[in-house]
Short mmCIF file of C-alpha atoms and ligand atoms in Angstrom, two decimals:
data_model
loop_
_atom_site.label_atom_id
_atom_site.label_comp_id
_atom_site.label_asym_id
_atom_site.label_seq_id
_atom_site.Cartn_x
_atom_site.Cartn_y
_atom_site.Cartn_z
CA MET A 11 -7.41 83.79 148.99
CA ARG A 12 -5.90 82.64 145.73
CA VAL A 13 -2.12 82.33 145.47
CA ASP A 14 -0.36 81.62 142.17
CA VAL A 15 3.34 80.90 141.86
CA VAL A 16 5.08 80.96 138.47
CA SER A 17 8.52 79.33 138.34
CA ILE A 18 10.81 77.29 136.06
CA PHE A 19 11.22 74.95 139.07
CA PRO A 20 7.58 74.30 140.11
CA ASP A 21 8.59 71.23 142.14
CA TYR A 22 10.44 73.63 144.48
CA LEU A 23 7.00 74.70 145.72
CA SER A 24 5.73 71.16 146.49
CA VAL A 25 6.57 71.72 150.16
CA LEU A 26 3.45 73.92 150.23
CA ASP A 27 1.40 70.70 150.22
CA LEU A 28 2.58 70.07 153.78
CA SER A 29 1.59 71.49 157.19
CA LEU A 30 -0.36 74.72 157.68
CA VAL A 31 -0.56 75.72 154.05
CA GLY A 32 -1.37 72.18 152.99
CA LYS A 33 -4.20 71.94 155.51
CA ALA A 34 -5.52 75.35 154.48
CA ARG A 35 -5.66 74.14 150.89
CA GLN A 36 -7.55 71.00 151.91
CA ARG A 37 -10.00 73.16 153.90
CA GLY A 38 -10.51 75.50 150.97
CA LEU A 39 -9.05 78.49 152.83
CA LEU A 40 -6.28 78.83 150.30
CA ASP A 41 -6.50 78.26 146.55
CA LEU A 42 -2.82 77.66 145.70
CA ARG A 43 -1.76 77.08 142.08
CA VAL A 44 1.81 76.47 140.92
CA HIS A 45 2.70 77.02 137.25
CA ASP A 46 5.74 76.15 135.10
CA LEU A 47 6.82 79.30 133.23
CA ARG A 48 8.04 77.13 130.34
CA ASP A 49 4.42 76.20 129.60
CA TRP A 50 4.12 79.67 128.02
CA THR A 51 7.16 79.30 125.73
CA THR A 52 6.66 78.63 122.03
CA ASP A 53 10.09 77.53 120.83
CA ARG A 54 11.42 73.99 120.68
CA HIS A 55 13.91 74.62 123.49
CA ARG A 56 11.29 76.27 125.74
CA THR A 57 13.62 79.28 126.16
CA VAL A 58 12.94 81.72 129.01
CA ASP A 59 16.18 83.73 129.11
CA ASP A 60 18.62 85.67 126.96
CA THR A 61 21.83 87.72 127.23
CA PRO A 62 21.65 91.09 129.05
CA PHE A 63 21.52 94.33 127.02
CA GLY A 64 24.58 96.39 127.96
CA GLY A 65 26.63 93.24 128.50
CA GLY A 66 27.62 91.65 131.78
CA ALA A 67 27.67 88.14 133.19
CA GLY A 68 24.74 85.76 133.30
CA MET A 69 21.35 85.72 131.62
CA VAL A 70 18.15 87.69 132.10
CA MET A 71 14.60 86.30 131.96
CA ARG A 72 12.65 87.42 128.88
CA PRO A 73 9.75 89.86 129.32
CA ASP A 74 7.65 88.35 126.49
CA VAL A 75 7.42 84.92 128.10
CA TRP A 76 6.64 86.44 131.52
CA GLY A 77 4.06 88.71 129.91
CA VAL A 78 1.97 85.94 128.36
CA ALA A 79 2.20 83.91 131.56
CA LEU A 80 1.19 86.76 133.89
CA ASP A 81 -1.57 87.93 131.52
CA ASP A 82 -3.00 84.42 131.88
CA VAL A 83 -2.62 84.15 135.64
CA LEU A 84 -3.37 87.64 136.98
CA GLU A 85 -7.02 88.27 137.91
CA PRO A 86 -8.47 91.74 138.65
CA GLY A 87 -7.50 92.85 142.17
CA ALA A 88 -4.37 90.72 142.22
CA GLN A 89 -1.09 91.84 143.74
CA LEU A 90 2.04 90.83 141.80
CA VAL A 91 4.97 89.90 144.05
CA VAL A 92 8.44 89.81 142.50
CA PRO A 93 11.13 88.50 144.87
CA THR A 94 14.48 90.21 144.20
CA PRO A 95 17.64 91.03 146.14
CA SER A 96 17.08 94.66 145.15
CA GLY A 97 13.61 94.94 146.66
CA GLU A 98 12.19 96.50 149.82
CA VAL A 99 12.84 94.14 152.75
CA PHE A 100 9.73 92.05 153.47
CA THR A 101 8.28 92.71 156.93
CA GLN A 102 5.23 91.71 158.95
CA ARG A 103 3.56 94.90 157.70
CA HIS A 104 3.92 93.64 154.11
CA ALA A 105 2.48 90.28 155.20
CA GLU A 106 -0.52 92.01 156.78
CA GLU A 107 -1.13 94.12 153.67
CA MET A 108 -0.72 91.14 151.33
CA ALA A 109 -3.09 89.03 153.43
CA THR A 110 -5.93 91.37 152.37
CA ALA A 111 -5.41 90.71 148.64
CA GLU A 112 -7.94 88.66 146.67
CA GLN A 113 -5.05 87.09 144.76
CA LEU A 114 -1.27 87.07 145.13
CA VAL A 115 0.86 86.12 142.13
CA PHE A 116 4.52 85.31 142.86
CA ALA A 117 6.85 85.65 139.85
CA CYS A 118 9.92 83.57 140.70
CA GLY A 119 12.94 84.74 138.74
CA ARG A 120 16.17 82.86 138.16
CA TYR A 121 19.49 83.72 136.46
CA GLU A 122 20.20 87.45 137.04
CA GLY A 123 16.53 88.28 137.42
CA ILE A 124 13.53 89.23 135.30
CA ASP A 125 13.62 91.97 132.62
CA ALA A 126 12.75 95.20 134.49
CA ARG A 127 9.99 96.04 131.98
CA VAL A 128 7.78 93.29 133.42
CA ALA A 129 7.30 95.05 136.78
CA GLU A 130 7.04 98.39 134.96
CA HIS A 131 4.40 97.09 132.51
CA TYR A 132 2.10 95.75 135.23
CA ARG A 133 2.54 98.86 137.41
CA ASP A 134 1.57 100.99 134.40
CA ALA A 135 -1.47 98.74 133.98
CA GLY A 136 -2.54 99.58 137.56
CA VAL A 137 -1.49 96.31 139.18
CA THR A 138 0.00 96.54 142.68
CA VAL A 139 3.54 95.28 142.12
CA ARG A 140 5.71 94.47 145.18
CA GLU A 141 9.42 93.94 144.49
CA LEU A 142 10.52 92.36 147.77
CA SER A 143 13.69 90.99 149.33
CA ILE A 144 13.57 88.63 152.31
CA GLY A 145 16.93 89.86 153.60
CA ASP A 146 20.37 91.13 152.72
CA TYR A 147 21.79 87.96 151.21
CA VAL A 148 21.60 86.63 147.66
CA LEU A 149 19.64 83.49 146.79
CA ASN A 150 19.70 81.72 143.40
CA GLY A 151 16.11 82.51 142.59
CA GLY A 152 12.75 83.66 143.87
CA GLU A 153 11.29 80.30 144.97
CA VAL A 154 12.64 80.20 148.54
CA ALA A 155 11.74 83.86 149.07
CA SER A 156 8.22 83.12 147.82
CA LEU A 157 7.88 80.19 150.24
CA VAL A 158 8.86 82.48 153.12
CA MET A 159 6.36 85.15 152.14
CA ILE A 160 3.54 82.68 151.41
CA GLU A 161 3.93 81.15 154.87
CA ALA A 162 4.03 84.58 156.57
CA VAL A 163 0.89 85.69 154.68
CA ALA A 164 -1.08 82.42 154.78
CA ARG A 165 -0.89 82.20 158.57
CA LEU A 166 -2.72 85.55 158.76
CA VAL A 167 -5.65 84.31 156.65
CA PRO A 168 -8.67 83.91 158.98
CA GLY A 169 -9.11 80.27 159.99
CA MET A 170 -5.53 79.37 159.13
CA VAL A 171 -4.03 79.32 162.62
CA GLY A 172 -5.79 77.33 165.38
CA ASN A 173 -5.57 80.06 168.01
CA PRO A 174 -5.96 83.52 166.38
CA GLU A 175 -4.98 85.11 169.71
CA SER A 176 -1.44 83.84 169.18
CA LEU A 177 -1.28 86.09 166.13
CA VAL A 178 -2.13 89.25 168.01
CA GLU A 179 0.75 89.36 170.52
CA GLU A 180 3.12 87.58 168.17
CA SER A 181 3.06 89.97 165.24
CA HIS A 182 6.79 90.43 165.75
CA GLY A 183 6.44 90.82 169.49
CA ALA A 184 4.47 93.29 171.59
CA ALA A 185 4.40 96.82 170.19
CA GLY A 186 7.38 96.50 167.86
CA LEU A 187 9.62 94.51 170.21
CA LEU A 188 11.24 91.12 169.72
CA GLU A 189 9.64 88.12 171.41
CA TYR A 190 10.56 87.42 175.05
CA PRO A 191 12.28 84.07 175.86
CA VAL A 192 9.87 81.12 176.28
CA TYR A 193 10.21 77.99 178.47
CA THR A 194 8.38 74.69 179.01
CA LYS A 195 8.79 71.39 180.88
CA PRO A 196 10.96 69.87 182.28
CA PRO A 197 11.49 72.57 184.95
CA SER A 198 15.14 71.64 185.24
CA TRP A 199 17.27 70.70 182.21
CA ALA A 200 21.05 70.60 181.73
CA ASP A 201 21.39 72.19 185.21
CA LEU A 202 19.35 75.14 183.91
CA GLU A 203 16.25 76.27 185.79
CA ILE A 204 13.13 78.25 184.86
CA PRO A 205 13.11 81.95 185.87
CA GLU A 206 11.34 81.93 189.27
CA VAL A 207 8.79 84.58 188.29
CA LEU A 208 7.33 82.28 185.62
CA LEU A 209 6.47 79.74 188.33
CA SER A 210 4.94 82.38 190.64
CA GLY A 211 1.48 82.48 189.10
CA HIS A 212 1.67 86.27 189.60
CA HIS A 213 0.42 87.43 186.19
CA ALA A 214 1.31 91.11 186.57
CA ARG A 215 4.87 90.24 187.54
CA ILE A 216 5.12 87.70 184.70
CA GLU A 217 3.87 90.28 182.22
CA ARG A 218 6.41 92.81 183.51
CA TRP A 219 9.23 90.27 183.36
CA ARG A 220 8.33 89.35 179.78
CA ARG A 221 8.21 92.96 178.69
CA ASP A 222 11.59 93.66 180.34
CA ARG A 223 13.17 90.69 178.60
CA ALA A 224 11.64 91.77 175.25
CA LEU A 225 13.01 95.28 175.68
CA GLU A 226 16.47 94.00 176.71
CA ARG A 227 16.57 91.53 173.81
CA THR A 228 15.47 94.17 171.33
CA ALA A 229 18.02 96.71 172.60
CA GLU A 230 20.76 94.08 172.36
CA ARG A 231 19.88 92.49 168.99
CA ARG A 232 17.85 95.09 167.10
CA PRO A 233 18.77 98.65 168.19
CA ASP A 234 17.10 99.82 164.96
CA MET A 235 13.75 98.67 166.35
CA ILE A 236 14.38 100.54 169.62
CA ALA A 237 15.07 103.69 167.60
CA ALA A 238 11.76 103.20 165.78
CA LEU A 239 9.74 102.71 168.98
CA ASP A 240 6.95 105.17 169.70
CA VAL A 241 8.13 106.57 173.05
CA ALA A 242 4.48 107.13 174.02
CA THR A 243 4.09 103.34 174.22
CA LEU A 244 6.84 103.07 176.87
CA ASP A 245 5.96 103.24 180.57
CA LYS A 246 8.13 104.43 183.48
CA GLN A 247 9.47 100.94 184.19
CA ASP A 248 10.46 100.54 180.53
CA LEU A 249 12.40 103.78 180.71
CA ALA A 250 14.02 102.71 184.00
CA LEU A 251 15.63 99.71 182.26
C1 JFE B 905 18.32 90.21 140.63
O1 JFE B 905 19.71 90.28 140.90
C2 JFE B 905 20.33 89.15 141.21
C3 JFE B 905 21.63 89.18 141.51
C4 JFE B 905 22.27 88.04 141.86
C5 JFE B 905 21.59 86.84 141.88
C6 JFE B 905 20.24 86.79 141.59
C7 JFE B 905 19.51 85.50 141.63
N1 JFE B 905 18.08 85.68 141.60
C8 JFE B 905 17.34 85.54 140.48
C9 JFE B 905 16.02 85.79 140.80
C10 JFE B 905 15.96 86.08 142.18
C11 JFE B 905 14.92 86.40 143.05
C12 JFE B 905 15.20 86.69 144.38
C13 JFE B 905 16.51 86.63 144.84
C14 JFE B 905 16.81 86.98 146.25
C15 JFE B 905 15.96 87.55 147.16
C16 JFE B 905 16.71 87.75 148.32
N2 JFE B 905 16.30 88.30 149.54
N3 JFE B 905 17.93 87.31 148.08
N4 JFE B 905 18.01 86.85 146.80
C17 JFE B 905 17.56 86.28 143.98
C18 JFE B 905 17.28 86.01 142.65
C19 JFE B 905 19.59 87.92 141.25
#
């Protein structure tokens, strides 16, 4: 998979040289390229923004500069990802869909965002354009959101994660539930013990305990996910909770 990131702060993305993504690059699993948007400007001041039509505070990023940059970077079959506070909220489903792309291009905006005609132009040209938020809070630009999404996608690329099995159960918990609580050594810490069942070696009971904790945690912290559950996936013991 090829991943391109276009930003006026390319150094923000240098963290991608580390850990999982860094190793994947070294192993040729991920072809990651970071670009400085200002390399596509033609004026002396390397201008990328201007005042908003219709007035209002702040500046908006120019479509013409983004257009020449994205025309250069986008390859056939690419998906264009535009982080924005006004986008669909990024979920594991988006990560799974994006992980199938031949190329992902992340357009990192700053100021008050990118001129809306950029997303429109590439959609009209038949490019898959994803305007995505990583949550209901406002960042200063698209770089951090891109880092989040790149990590979530890259770990799904075959060969990326050591134990692919850990991806199966973990895709946001079993069957649309939050993860159950996890424990490791030492068995006693700060006068807190390990739940007995986890020391029993009784796998059926452990599995049941984990599912109960996942259901309880989901009901407590994410009632929206409980509402979205497919009742057919619940068994009698689930319903007895
Ligand atoms: C566009 O409207 C905006 C309104 C106020 C501030 C900003 C700042 N900003 C610029 C580009 C940009 C890209 C993404 C995000 C972002 C994403 C999430 N989940 N939060 N914030 C914020 C961005 C933009």
